[in-house]
Coordinates of C-alpha atoms in Angstrom, one line a residue:
M195 CA 93.5 78.2 102.2
D196 CA 94.7 78.8 99.7
R197 CA 92.6 80.0 102.8
R198 CA 93.3 78.2 104.5
V199 CA 90.4 80.1 106.2
P200 CA 87.0 79.6 106.2
T201 CA 85.0 81.5 104.1
G202 CA 85.3 84.8 105.2
I203 CA 86.9 84.2 108.9
S204 CA 90.4 85.3 109.1
R205 CA 93.0 85.0 111.3
H206 CA 93.8 88.3 113.1
R207 CA 97.6 89.6 113.6
S208 CA 97.6 88.2 117.0
R209 CA 96.1 85.0 116.4
S210 CA 96.2 82.4 113.8
R211 CA 93.0 81.1 112.1
L212 CA 91.9 80.2 109.3
L213 CA 89.7 82.6 108.3
L214 CA 86.4 82.0 105.9
A215 CA 87.3 83.5 102.6
T216 CA 84.1 85.4 102.2
G217 CA 82.1 83.4 99.6
V218 CA 82.1 86.5 97.5
T219 CA 85.6 87.2 96.4
A220 CA 87.6 84.6 98.3
F221 CA 91.3 84.6 97.5
A222 CA 92.6 81.3 96.8
L223 CA 94.5 81.9 93.3
V224 CA 98.0 82.6 93.3
A225 CA 99.7 83.4 97.0
G226 CA 101.8 86.4 97.4
A227 CA 101.0 90.0 98.7
A228 CA 101.7 92.4 101.1
T229 CA 101.0 95.7 102.7
P230 CA 102.4 99.0 101.8
L231 CA 101.1 102.4 101.8
N232 CA 99.8 103.5 98.3
P233 CA 100.3 107.4 97.8
V234 CA 98.6 107.2 94.8
P235 CA 95.0 109.2 94.6
Q236 CA 92.2 107.1 94.2
Q237 CA 91.2 109.0 90.8
A238 CA 94.5 108.4 89.4
H239 CA 94.4 104.7 90.4
A240 CA 91.1 104.3 88.4
A241 CA 92.3 106.2 85.4
E242 CA 95.4 103.5 85.7
A243 CA 92.9 100.9 85.6
K244 CA 90.9 102.1 82.5
A245 CA 94.4 102.4 80.5
G246 CA 95.1 98.7 81.4
S247 CA 91.8 98.3 78.8
G248 CA 94.1 99.0 75.9
S249 CA 94.6 102.6 76.0
G250 CA 98.2 102.5 75.1
G251 CA 99.7 103.5 78.2
K252 CA 100.7 101.4 81.3
K253 CA 99.4 97.7 81.5
V254 CA 97.6 97.2 84.6
L255 CA 95.8 94.4 85.4
T256 CA 93.1 95.5 88.6
V257 CA 91.5 92.5 90.6
A258 CA 88.7 93.5 93.0
V259 CA 89.0 91.9 96.1
N260 CA 86.7 91.9 99.3
Q261 CA 88.5 90.4 102.2
S262 CA 91.1 92.1 104.3
V263 CA 94.4 91.5 104.6
D264 CA 95.3 90.1 108.1
S265 CA 99.0 89.7 107.8
M266 CA 101.5 90.1 105.0
S267 CA 104.3 87.5 107.0
P268 CA 104.5 84.2 105.7
F269 CA 104.9 83.3 108.9
L270 CA 101.2 84.6 110.5
A271 CA 99.0 84.9 107.3
T272 CA 96.2 82.7 106.7
R273 CA 93.2 84.7 105.1
L274 CA 93.1 83.9 101.2
V275 CA 93.7 87.3 100.2
S276 CA 97.1 87.5 102.1
T277 CA 98.2 83.7 101.4
T278 CA 97.4 84.5 97.6
A279 CA 99.6 87.5 97.7
L280 CA 102.2 85.5 99.2
R281 CA 102.2 83.2 96.7
L282 CA 103.2 86.4 94.4
M283 CA 105.9 87.9 96.0
Y284 CA 107.9 84.4 97.2
D285 CA 108.8 81.4 95.3
Y286 CA 108.0 77.9 97.5
L287 CA 110.4 74.8 97.3
T288 CA 107.7 72.8 94.7
N289 CA 104.5 74.2 92.7
Y290 CA 101.8 72.7 91.3
D291 CA 101.0 72.3 87.4
V292 CA 98.5 74.6 86.0
K293 CA 96.9 71.6 84.1
D294 CA 96.2 68.9 86.4
G295 CA 97.9 69.9 89.7
H296 CA 100.8 67.4 90.0
T297 CA 103.8 68.7 91.7
V298 CA 106.6 70.7 89.4
P299 CA 109.7 72.6 90.4
G300 CA 109.5 75.7 92.1
L301 CA 112.8 77.2 93.9
A302 CA 113.9 73.3 94.1
T303 CA 114.6 71.8 90.8
A304 CA 114.8 68.3 91.7
W305 CA 114.5 66.1 95.3
K306 CA 115.0 62.6 96.3
S307 CA 114.3 60.6 99.8
S308 CA 116.6 58.0 101.5
A309 CA 115.6 54.4 101.2
D310 CA 114.0 54.9 104.6
K311 CA 112.3 58.3 103.9
L312 CA 113.6 60.0 106.7
T313 CA 116.1 62.4 104.9
W314 CA 114.9 64.3 101.9
T315 CA 117.5 66.5 99.7
F316 CA 116.4 68.9 97.4
T317 CA 118.9 70.7 94.9
I318 CA 118.1 74.5 94.9
R319 CA 117.8 76.4 91.3
K320 CA 120.9 78.5 90.6
N321 CA 118.7 81.1 88.5
S322 CA 116.8 82.4 91.3
T323 CA 117.4 85.9 92.7
W324 CA 115.9 88.0 95.4
S325 CA 114.5 91.6 94.4
D326 CA 117.4 93.6 96.0
G327 CA 119.7 91.4 93.7
E328 CA 121.1 88.8 96.7
Q329 CA 121.2 85.1 95.2
A330 CA 118.4 83.0 96.7
T331 CA 120.3 79.8 98.0
A332 CA 119.6 76.8 100.1
D333 CA 120.5 78.6 103.2
D334 CA 117.2 81.0 102.8
A335 CA 115.1 77.6 102.6
A336 CA 116.8 76.1 105.7
W337 CA 116.9 79.3 108.0
T338 CA 113.0 79.9 107.0
F339 CA 112.3 76.4 108.3
N340 CA 114.5 76.3 110.9
K341 CA 112.8 79.4 112.5
M342 CA 109.7 77.9 112.0
M343 CA 111.0 75.0 114.0
T344 CA 112.2 76.9 117.0
D345 CA 109.9 80.1 117.2
E346 CA 106.4 79.5 118.0
A347 CA 105.2 82.7 116.6
A348 CA 106.8 81.9 113.6
A349 CA 104.8 78.4 113.0
T350 CA 101.3 80.2 113.5
A351 CA 100.4 79.7 109.9
N352 CA 102.0 76.8 108.2
G353 CA 103.6 74.7 111.5
S354 CA 101.9 71.7 110.6
F355 CA 104.4 71.1 108.0
T356 CA 107.8 71.4 109.9
S357 CA 106.4 69.5 113.4
N358 CA 107.7 66.6 112.4
F359 CA 111.2 68.0 110.8
K360 CA 114.3 66.9 113.1
K361 CA 116.8 68.9 111.5
V362 CA 117.2 71.1 108.1
T363 CA 120.6 72.0 106.9
A364 CA 121.9 73.5 103.7
P365 CA 125.6 72.2 103.3
D366 CA 125.7 74.6 100.1
P367 CA 124.3 77.1 98.3
R368 CA 122.4 74.6 96.3
T369 CA 121.6 71.5 98.8
L370 CA 118.9 71.8 101.3
V371 CA 118.8 68.5 103.5
V372 CA 115.4 68.0 105.7
Q373 CA 115.8 64.7 108.4
L374 CA 112.6 63.6 109.5
K375 CA 111.4 61.8 113.0
K376 CA 109.0 59.9 110.8
P377 CA 108.2 59.6 107.2
Q378 CA 105.9 62.9 105.9
A379 CA 103.8 62.4 103.0
T380 CA 103.7 65.9 102.0
M381 CA 107.3 66.5 101.4
T382 CA 106.7 67.5 97.8
A383 CA 103.7 69.6 98.7
L384 CA 105.6 72.1 101.4
D385 CA 103.1 75.2 100.9
V386 CA 105.7 77.4 102.8
P387 CA 106.9 80.7 101.3
I388 CA 110.6 80.6 101.6
V389 CA 112.0 84.3 102.7
P390 CA 115.4 86.0 102.4
K391 CA 117.6 85.2 105.3
H392 CA 119.3 88.3 105.0
V393 CA 116.1 90.4 105.4
W394 CA 114.2 88.3 107.9
E395 CA 116.8 87.5 110.5
K396 CA 116.8 91.3 111.4
V397 CA 112.8 90.8 112.7
G398 CA 112.5 90.3 116.4
D399 CA 108.8 89.7 117.6
F400 CA 107.7 87.4 114.6
S401 CA 104.0 87.4 116.6
K402 CA 104.1 91.2 115.9
F403 CA 105.8 91.7 112.6
N404 CA 103.4 92.0 109.6
N405 CA 105.8 92.8 106.8
D406 CA 103.8 95.9 105.8
K407 CA 105.9 98.9 106.5
Q408 CA 108.8 99.0 104.2
F409 CA 108.4 98.7 100.2
P410 CA 109.5 97.3 98.2
V411 CA 108.7 93.9 99.8
V412 CA 111.9 91.7 98.9
G413 CA 111.0 88.7 97.4
N414 CA 111.7 86.3 94.5
G415 CA 108.3 85.4 93.3
P416 CA 106.8 86.9 89.6
F417 CA 105.8 89.8 91.1
I418 CA 107.2 92.4 93.9
L419 CA 104.5 94.4 96.4
T420 CA 105.4 97.9 96.1
D421 CA 102.4 99.2 98.0
Y422 CA 99.6 98.4 100.2
K423 CA 96.9 100.3 102.1
V424 CA 94.6 99.2 104.5
D425 CA 91.4 97.9 103.0
Q426 CA 91.8 100.0 100.0
Y427 CA 94.5 98.5 98.1
L428 CA 97.8 96.0 97.0
K429 CA 100.1 96.9 94.6
F430 CA 102.4 94.9 92.5
K431 CA 105.1 95.3 90.0
P432 CA 106.4 92.3 87.9
N433 CA 109.6 90.8 88.9
K434 CA 111.5 90.9 85.3
K435 CA 114.4 88.8 87.1
F436 CA 111.4 85.9 87.7
W437 CA 113.3 82.7 86.7
R438 CA 110.1 81.6 84.8
G439 CA 109.8 85.1 83.1
A440 CA 108.1 88.2 83.9
P441 CA 104.6 88.8 84.0
K442 CA 103.3 90.7 80.9
F443 CA 101.1 93.2 82.9
D444 CA 102.9 96.6 84.2
E445 CA 101.5 96.3 87.3
L446 CA 98.9 94.1 89.2
D447 CA 96.5 95.9 92.0
F448 CA 94.3 94.0 94.3
K449 CA 91.7 97.0 94.7
Y450 CA 89.4 96.5 97.7
Y451 CA 85.6 96.7 97.5
K452 CA 83.6 96.2 100.9
D453 CA 80.5 95.4 98.6
N454 CA 80.7 93.2 95.8
D455 CA 77.8 95.1 93.9
A456 CA 80.3 97.7 93.7
A457 CA 82.8 95.3 92.2
V458 CA 80.4 94.3 89.6
A459 CA 79.9 98.1 88.8
A460 CA 83.4 98.7 88.5
L461 CA 84.1 96.1 86.1
Q462 CA 81.0 97.1 84.1
K463 CA 82.9 100.5 84.6
G464 CA 86.3 99.4 83.1
E465 CA 87.8 100.5 86.5
V466 CA 88.9 96.9 87.3
S467 CA 89.9 94.0 85.2
F468 CA 88.6 90.9 87.1
V469 CA 86.1 90.0 89.8
S470 CA 85.1 86.8 91.7
G471 CA 82.5 85.4 93.7
L472 CA 79.5 86.4 91.7
T473 CA 76.4 85.6 92.6
P474 CA 73.8 84.1 90.2
A475 CA 71.9 87.4 89.4
Q476 CA 75.6 89.1 88.8
T477 CA 76.4 86.2 86.8
A478 CA 73.3 86.7 84.5
A479 CA 73.7 90.3 84.1
L480 CA 77.3 89.9 83.0
K481 CA 77.2 87.2 80.4
T482 CA 75.0 89.7 78.4
E483 CA 77.7 92.9 79.1
K484 CA 80.1 93.5 75.7
N485 CA 83.9 92.8 76.3
I486 CA 83.1 90.7 79.3
K487 CA 83.4 87.0 79.9
V488 CA 82.4 85.2 82.6
N489 CA 83.9 81.8 83.7
D490 CA 81.6 79.4 85.6
A491 CA 83.8 76.1 86.6
P492 CA 83.8 73.6 89.3
G493 CA 85.9 75.2 92.2
R494 CA 88.1 74.0 95.2
R495 CA 86.3 75.2 98.2
F496 CA 83.5 73.9 100.3
Y497 CA 80.6 75.8 102.2
A498 CA 79.8 74.5 105.5
L499 CA 78.0 75.1 108.9
A500 CA 80.4 74.9 111.6
T501 CA 79.8 74.1 114.9
N502 CA 81.8 75.2 118.3
P503 CA 82.4 72.2 119.9
G504 CA 83.4 73.5 123.1
A505 CA 86.4 75.6 122.6
K506 CA 89.4 75.0 124.6
A507 CA 92.8 75.8 124.4
K508 CA 95.6 72.7 124.7
D509 CA 96.0 73.5 128.6
G510 CA 92.1 72.7 128.6
K511 CA 91.1 75.9 129.7
K512 CA 87.9 76.9 128.2
I513 CA 87.6 79.8 125.3
G514 CA 84.5 82.0 124.9
D515 CA 80.8 81.0 125.5
G516 CA 79.8 78.3 123.0
N517 CA 76.4 77.1 123.6
P518 CA 76.5 73.9 126.0
A519 CA 73.9 72.0 124.1
L520 CA 76.4 71.7 120.9
L521 CA 78.5 69.2 123.0
D522 CA 76.1 67.1 122.5
Q523 CA 76.7 64.9 119.0
R524 CA 72.6 64.1 119.0
V525 CA 72.0 68.0 118.8
R526 CA 74.7 68.8 116.3
Q527 CA 73.3 65.8 113.6
A528 CA 69.7 67.5 114.4
L529 CA 70.8 70.7 113.3
F530 CA 72.4 68.8 110.0
A531 CA 68.9 67.0 109.8
A532 CA 66.8 70.2 109.7
T533 CA 68.9 72.2 107.1
D534 CA 67.9 71.5 103.3
T535 CA 70.7 71.4 101.3
R536 CA 68.8 70.8 98.2
T537 CA 67.0 74.3 98.5
I538 CA 70.4 75.7 99.6
I539 CA 71.8 74.4 95.8
D540 CA 68.8 75.4 93.9
K541 CA 67.3 78.0 95.7
V542 CA 71.0 80.2 96.8
F543 CA 73.4 79.2 94.5
Q544 CA 71.0 78.6 91.6
G545 CA 72.6 75.7 90.0
H546 CA 76.3 77.3 90.4
A547 CA 77.2 74.5 93.4
V548 CA 77.0 71.1 93.8
E549 CA 75.5 69.4 97.2
G550 CA 78.3 68.6 99.7
A551 CA 79.0 65.9 102.7
G552 CA 82.6 65.3 102.5
Y553 CA 85.6 67.5 103.3
I554 CA 86.9 67.3 100.0
P555 CA 85.4 68.6 96.9
P556 CA 84.9 66.3 93.9
R557 CA 87.7 68.3 92.1
F558 CA 90.2 66.1 93.9
S559 CA 88.6 63.0 92.6
D560 CA 91.1 60.6 94.6
Y561 CA 90.4 62.3 98.3
F562 CA 86.6 62.8 97.2
W563 CA 84.2 61.2 99.8
K564 CA 80.2 60.6 100.4
P565 CA 78.8 59.1 102.9
A566 CA 76.5 55.7 102.6
A567 CA 73.0 55.7 102.2
D568 CA 72.9 54.6 105.9
Q569 CA 75.2 56.6 107.0
K570 CA 74.0 60.0 105.1
I571 CA 72.1 63.1 107.2
A572 CA 69.5 63.6 104.8
Y573 CA 66.7 66.5 105.3
D574 CA 64.5 65.0 107.5
P575 CA 62.6 67.4 109.9
A576 CA 61.1 64.5 111.9
R577 CA 64.3 62.7 112.4
A578 CA 65.8 66.0 113.9
A579 CA 63.0 66.2 116.2
S580 CA 63.6 62.8 117.2
L581 CA 67.1 63.4 118.0
L582 CA 66.3 66.6 119.9
D583 CA 63.7 64.7 121.8
Q584 CA 66.4 62.2 122.7
A585 CA 69.0 64.7 123.9
G586 CA 66.5 65.8 126.6
Y587 CA 65.1 69.1 124.2
K588 CA 61.6 68.7 124.0
K589 CA 58.6 71.3 123.1
N590 CA 56.8 73.2 125.6
G591 CA 53.3 74.5 125.3
D592 CA 54.7 77.5 123.1
G593 CA 56.2 75.0 121.0
K594 CA 59.8 76.2 121.9
R595 CA 62.5 73.6 122.6
V596 CA 63.4 73.6 126.2
G597 CA 66.6 71.7 128.0
K598 CA 66.2 70.2 131.6
D599 CA 66.8 73.3 133.1
G600 CA 63.7 74.9 131.4
K601 CA 65.9 77.3 129.3
P602 CA 65.1 77.4 125.7
L603 CA 66.9 76.1 123.1
S604 CA 68.7 79.1 120.9
F605 CA 71.5 79.6 118.9
R606 CA 74.1 82.2 117.4
L607 CA 75.2 82.3 114.0
L608 CA 78.4 84.0 112.8
C609 CA 77.4 85.5 109.4
H610 CA 79.6 87.5 106.9
A611 CA 77.9 90.6 105.9
T612 CA 79.6 90.6 102.6
D613 CA 78.2 87.5 101.6
P614 CA 75.1 87.0 100.2
N615 CA 75.0 83.2 100.1
D616 CA 75.2 83.7 104.0
K617 CA 72.2 86.1 104.5
A618 CA 70.2 84.0 102.4
I619 CA 70.9 80.8 104.1
G620 CA 70.7 82.3 107.4
K621 CA 67.3 83.0 106.8
Y622 CA 66.2 79.7 105.4
M623 CA 67.8 78.1 108.6
Q624 CA 65.5 80.4 110.9
E625 CA 62.5 79.1 109.2
W626 CA 63.4 75.5 109.1
W627 CA 64.9 75.1 112.8
G628 CA 62.2 77.6 113.9
K629 CA 59.7 74.8 112.8
L630 CA 61.1 72.7 115.2
G631 CA 61.5 75.2 117.9
I632 CA 64.8 75.9 117.9
G633 CA 65.6 80.0 118.0
L634 CA 68.6 80.9 115.8
K635 CA 69.7 84.8 115.7
V636 CA 71.8 85.3 112.8
D637 CA 74.8 87.9 113.3
C638 CA 75.8 89.1 109.8
L639 CA 79.3 91.1 110.8
D640 CA 81.9 92.7 108.9
N641 CA 84.4 91.2 111.2
V642 CA 83.7 87.6 112.3
S643 CA 87.4 86.9 113.1
D644 CA 87.3 88.2 116.5
P645 CA 84.2 86.7 117.8
W646 CA 85.2 83.6 116.1
L647 CA 88.6 83.3 117.6
A648 CA 87.1 84.1 120.8
G649 CA 85.0 81.2 120.7
E650 CA 82.1 83.7 121.1
Y651 CA 79.9 81.7 118.7
D652 CA 77.8 79.0 118.5
L653 CA 77.5 78.1 114.9
A654 CA 79.4 79.9 111.7
F655 CA 79.3 79.7 108.0
D656 CA 82.6 78.2 107.3
G657 CA 84.6 77.5 104.3
Y658 CA 87.8 76.5 102.8
S659 CA 90.0 76.6 99.5
V660 CA 91.4 72.8 99.5
N661 CA 94.9 72.3 97.6
P662 CA 96.0 69.3 96.1
D663 CA 97.5 67.7 98.8
P664 CA 94.7 67.9 101.6
D665 CA 97.3 67.6 104.8
Y666 CA 97.0 71.0 105.9
V667 CA 93.0 71.5 105.8
L668 CA 92.7 68.3 107.8
S669 CA 95.7 69.5 110.3
I670 CA 93.4 72.5 111.5
H671 CA 91.2 70.0 112.9
T672 CA 93.9 68.3 115.3
C673 CA 94.2 68.8 118.6
A674 CA 97.9 70.1 117.9
A675 CA 96.4 72.9 116.1
L676 CA 94.5 74.5 119.1
P677 CA 96.2 77.5 120.7
S678 CA 98.4 76.9 123.6
T679 CA 96.4 79.1 126.1
P680 CA 93.3 81.1 125.8
K681 CA 95.5 84.3 125.1
S682 CA 98.0 82.7 122.5
T683 CA 97.7 81.6 118.8
G684 CA 96.9 78.5 117.2
A685 CA 96.2 77.3 113.8
T686 CA 92.9 75.6 114.3
D687 CA 89.6 76.3 112.3
N688 CA 87.2 75.5 114.5
F689 CA 88.4 74.2 118.0
I690 CA 87.9 70.5 117.3
C691 CA 90.0 68.0 119.2
D692 CA 89.1 64.6 118.2
K693 CA 91.5 61.7 119.4
Q694 CA 90.1 59.3 116.6
F695 CA 90.3 62.1 113.7
D696 CA 94.1 62.7 115.4
A697 CA 95.3 59.2 115.0
L698 CA 94.0 58.7 111.2
Y699 CA 96.0 62.2 110.5
A700 CA 99.1 60.7 111.6
E701 CA 98.6 57.8 109.7
Q702 CA 97.8 59.6 106.5
A703 CA 100.6 61.9 107.2
A704 CA 103.2 59.0 107.1
E705 CA 101.6 56.9 104.3
Y706 CA 103.5 56.9 101.1
D707 CA 101.2 54.8 99.2
P708 CA 98.5 56.8 97.2
V709 CA 95.8 54.4 97.5
K710 CA 96.5 53.6 101.0
R711 CA 96.9 57.3 101.9
A712 CA 93.6 58.5 100.2
D713 CA 92.0 55.6 102.2
L714 CA 92.9 57.4 105.7
V715 CA 91.6 60.7 104.4
K716 CA 88.7 59.4 103.4
Q717 CA 88.5 57.8 106.9
M718 CA 88.7 61.1 108.4
E719 CA 86.1 63.0 106.2
S720 CA 83.6 60.2 107.4
R721 CA 85.0 60.5 111.3
L722 CA 84.3 64.5 110.8
Y723 CA 81.3 64.1 108.9
D724 CA 80.0 61.7 111.7
T725 CA 80.7 64.0 114.7
G726 CA 78.5 66.6 113.5
Y727 CA 81.0 69.4 114.1
M728 CA 81.0 70.3 110.5
N729 CA 78.2 70.2 107.8
V730 CA 79.9 70.8 104.4
M731 CA 76.2 71.9 102.6
A732 CA 78.0 72.8 99.3
Y733 CA 81.1 72.9 96.6
P734 CA 80.4 76.2 95.0
N735 CA 81.6 76.6 91.4
A736 CA 84.2 79.5 91.0
V737 CA 82.2 82.4 88.9
E738 CA 83.8 84.8 88.2
A739 CA 84.4 87.2 85.2
Y740 CA 87.0 89.5 83.3
R741 CA 87.4 92.4 80.8
T742 CA 88.2 90.9 77.4
D743 CA 89.4 94.4 76.5
Q744 CA 92.0 94.5 79.0
I745 CA 93.0 90.7 79.2
K746 CA 93.3 89.0 76.0
S747 CA 93.6 85.7 77.6
I748 CA 94.6 84.1 81.1
E749 CA 95.4 80.7 82.5
T750 CA 92.5 78.8 84.6
M751 CA 93.5 76.1 86.9
P752 CA 93.2 73.2 85.9
S753 CA 93.3 74.5 82.1
A754 CA 90.2 72.5 80.9
A755 CA 87.1 74.0 83.0
G756 CA 89.3 75.5 86.0
N757 CA 89.1 78.4 88.1
I758 CA 91.1 82.0 87.7
W759 CA 91.2 83.0 91.1
G760 CA 91.8 80.7 93.9
Q761 CA 94.8 78.9 92.0
D762 CA 97.1 76.7 93.5
G763 CA 100.0 78.7 92.5
Y764 CA 100.6 82.0 90.4
W765 CA 99.9 80.7 87.1
S766 CA 96.7 83.3 86.2
W767 CA 98.0 86.6 86.9
W768 CA 101.6 85.6 85.9
S769 CA 100.0 83.9 82.3
A770 CA 97.6 87.3 82.1
V771 CA 98.5 89.2 78.5
P772 CA 96.8 92.5 78.1
T773 CA 95.0 93.8 75.3
S774 CA 96.4 96.3 72.8
S775 CA 94.3 99.0 72.1
D776 CA 93.8 97.8 68.2
G777 CA 92.3 94.5 70.4
S778 CA 95.7 92.2 69.9
S779 CA 97.7 90.7 72.6
S780 CA 100.5 93.0 74.1
S781 CA 103.5 92.3 76.1
S782 CA 104.9 95.9 76.9
S783 CA 106.4 94.5 80.7
G784 CA 108.7 92.3 79.2
S785 CA 108.4 88.4 77.8
S786 CA 107.0 85.6 79.4
T787 CA 108.2 82.1 79.2
G788 CA 104.8 81.0 78.9
L789 CA 103.5 78.4 81.0
V790 CA 107.0 76.3 80.6
I791 CA 106.1 74.3 83.6
G792 CA 108.6 71.3 84.4
I793 CA 111.1 72.6 82.4
V794 CA 113.9 71.3 85.2
A795 CA 114.2 67.4 85.4
V796 CA 112.6 66.4 88.4
V797 CA 113.6 63.3 90.6
V798 CA 110.3 62.2 91.9
V799 CA 110.6 59.4 94.6
I800 CA 108.5 56.3 93.7
G801 CA 105.3 56.1 95.0
L802 CA 104.6 60.0 95.8
G803 CA 101.8 60.0 93.1
G804 CA 99.3 60.3 96.4
F805 CA 100.4 64.1 96.7
V806 CA 100.4 64.9 92.7
A807 CA 97.0 65.9 92.6
L808 CA 95.3 67.5 95.6
R809 CA 96.2 69.9 97.9
R810 CA 94.3 72.2 100.2
R811 CA 94.7 75.7 100.9
S812 CA 90.9 78.2 100.6
T813 CA 92.3 78.1 101.0
A814 CA 91.3 78.6 102.6
E815 CA 90.5 80.5 103.9
D816 CA 90.0 78.7 102.7
R817 CA 92.9 79.7 104.5
E818 CA 90.2 81.9 104.3

């Protein structure tokens, strides 16, 4: 997340990386977008957006975004904006219910497993058609999974889902059979876009194909990608043949803004319909605006400080130039003890977040974990100083911490230039850590992905959108997610490789009992916390706003007190109803069936409730 990527970091085309989905407008809502070239002048684009406010013309829903697309290939994309777009463009085998996140039909209408849980049979729906007129079949799903199983590049983004697959076949157009090496608890939460075989089998090098040159892009989701221009926009039209019903807007645009203040100004002018990632000041200002509704709800993301654990590839070769002081667990924990998360919540997020600790946000109650009193690393400068002393970094006559080699203890912190939270927290850290004698250089960059992927950082602001099933965001911290070599692509978020964490991951992945699996996940969160590789500081709210004179109604997820942007599905944009010039709802682009979820019978194996309400990908982001 689904950023599979950190709060803003992204994975560039040549390397897989969960990108830090910028906290300002992180994408985790409905994944589904591509990258076509848009010949429409910007003035005309703005005029269309205004027409969407109810002028009687074409109804255009314009979403402001501030994250760059990394790839429009479902096999490579990890940034939140990209995976959000992909959810709009392609159907998945299953989806998540908008009300509470339990598993519902997608391309598959039903599923069942063998008694030993090693063979899964999915029934593929008859009424899903590719946008070029071809029928979607089980063969498309089988080809998608087999490609991921046999081509390392095709496994870049979502390979963790198929690494345990032994064999995938399609005995007939309506039947998909997946044979496993061992039981796998994520079989009803496979967040993998299914692509049309007749289109993708023509692709040569999957590591270089970004699916952004020919439009419209062939898909079977609720929207069809018709145009894209780098760091300008993504344009979609409704798929009127979508089996769940066509979206009601005539057009959906993702419009890029480098600066979120500019995006908010565009919302106020009616040039865009929706903005997410609002700051407290922006939120307060928009709450008084006419025709603007602010949505402030518990989010599915976490906001963290990541440390470079000694970045390396699977072959053991070092990647980048991380500070070796961070190899010491005491130093990592000292940095966390020197960070006042309460101040971050009160002063930076100004109450629009809750204090963090565990890797899974409280929204996903089954998997939510927090440390016991004797385990918690609370804000305690004295304890931080003691840990640094124990690690051999004592103060010199100038009050600077120095190692045994006499070199001052100083770190580089990757910060997203577009994220005001990063900047504000970075300043606090310079103050807090400076009092302990630690130097900190805050590098606020437009592109944090390149130095992150190259391992050329010491610390970085990180974040992900967590999905109802937590497997994915856990998998990105396993040894298996590391790149094979320093020059190859990996799925790792932060180069973490811990054997104890890996053993717990393997156990939870094969555990079908929901209670036992949740306990294993919590043990993983505890381990991640104790190692000090990730300091989860906050769980930010989803703070967003839209124009009520353009959008009459729109679904949040969950339905009660949920978010609009960053959902586990396509519900918000698919459900959005345009406002007519007279203020009533309009449906100019065809009818939608409404949120009729689960209209097809679902065969659910007893004991699969474990993934019914949790699943990563912020996303996220995360991924990012």
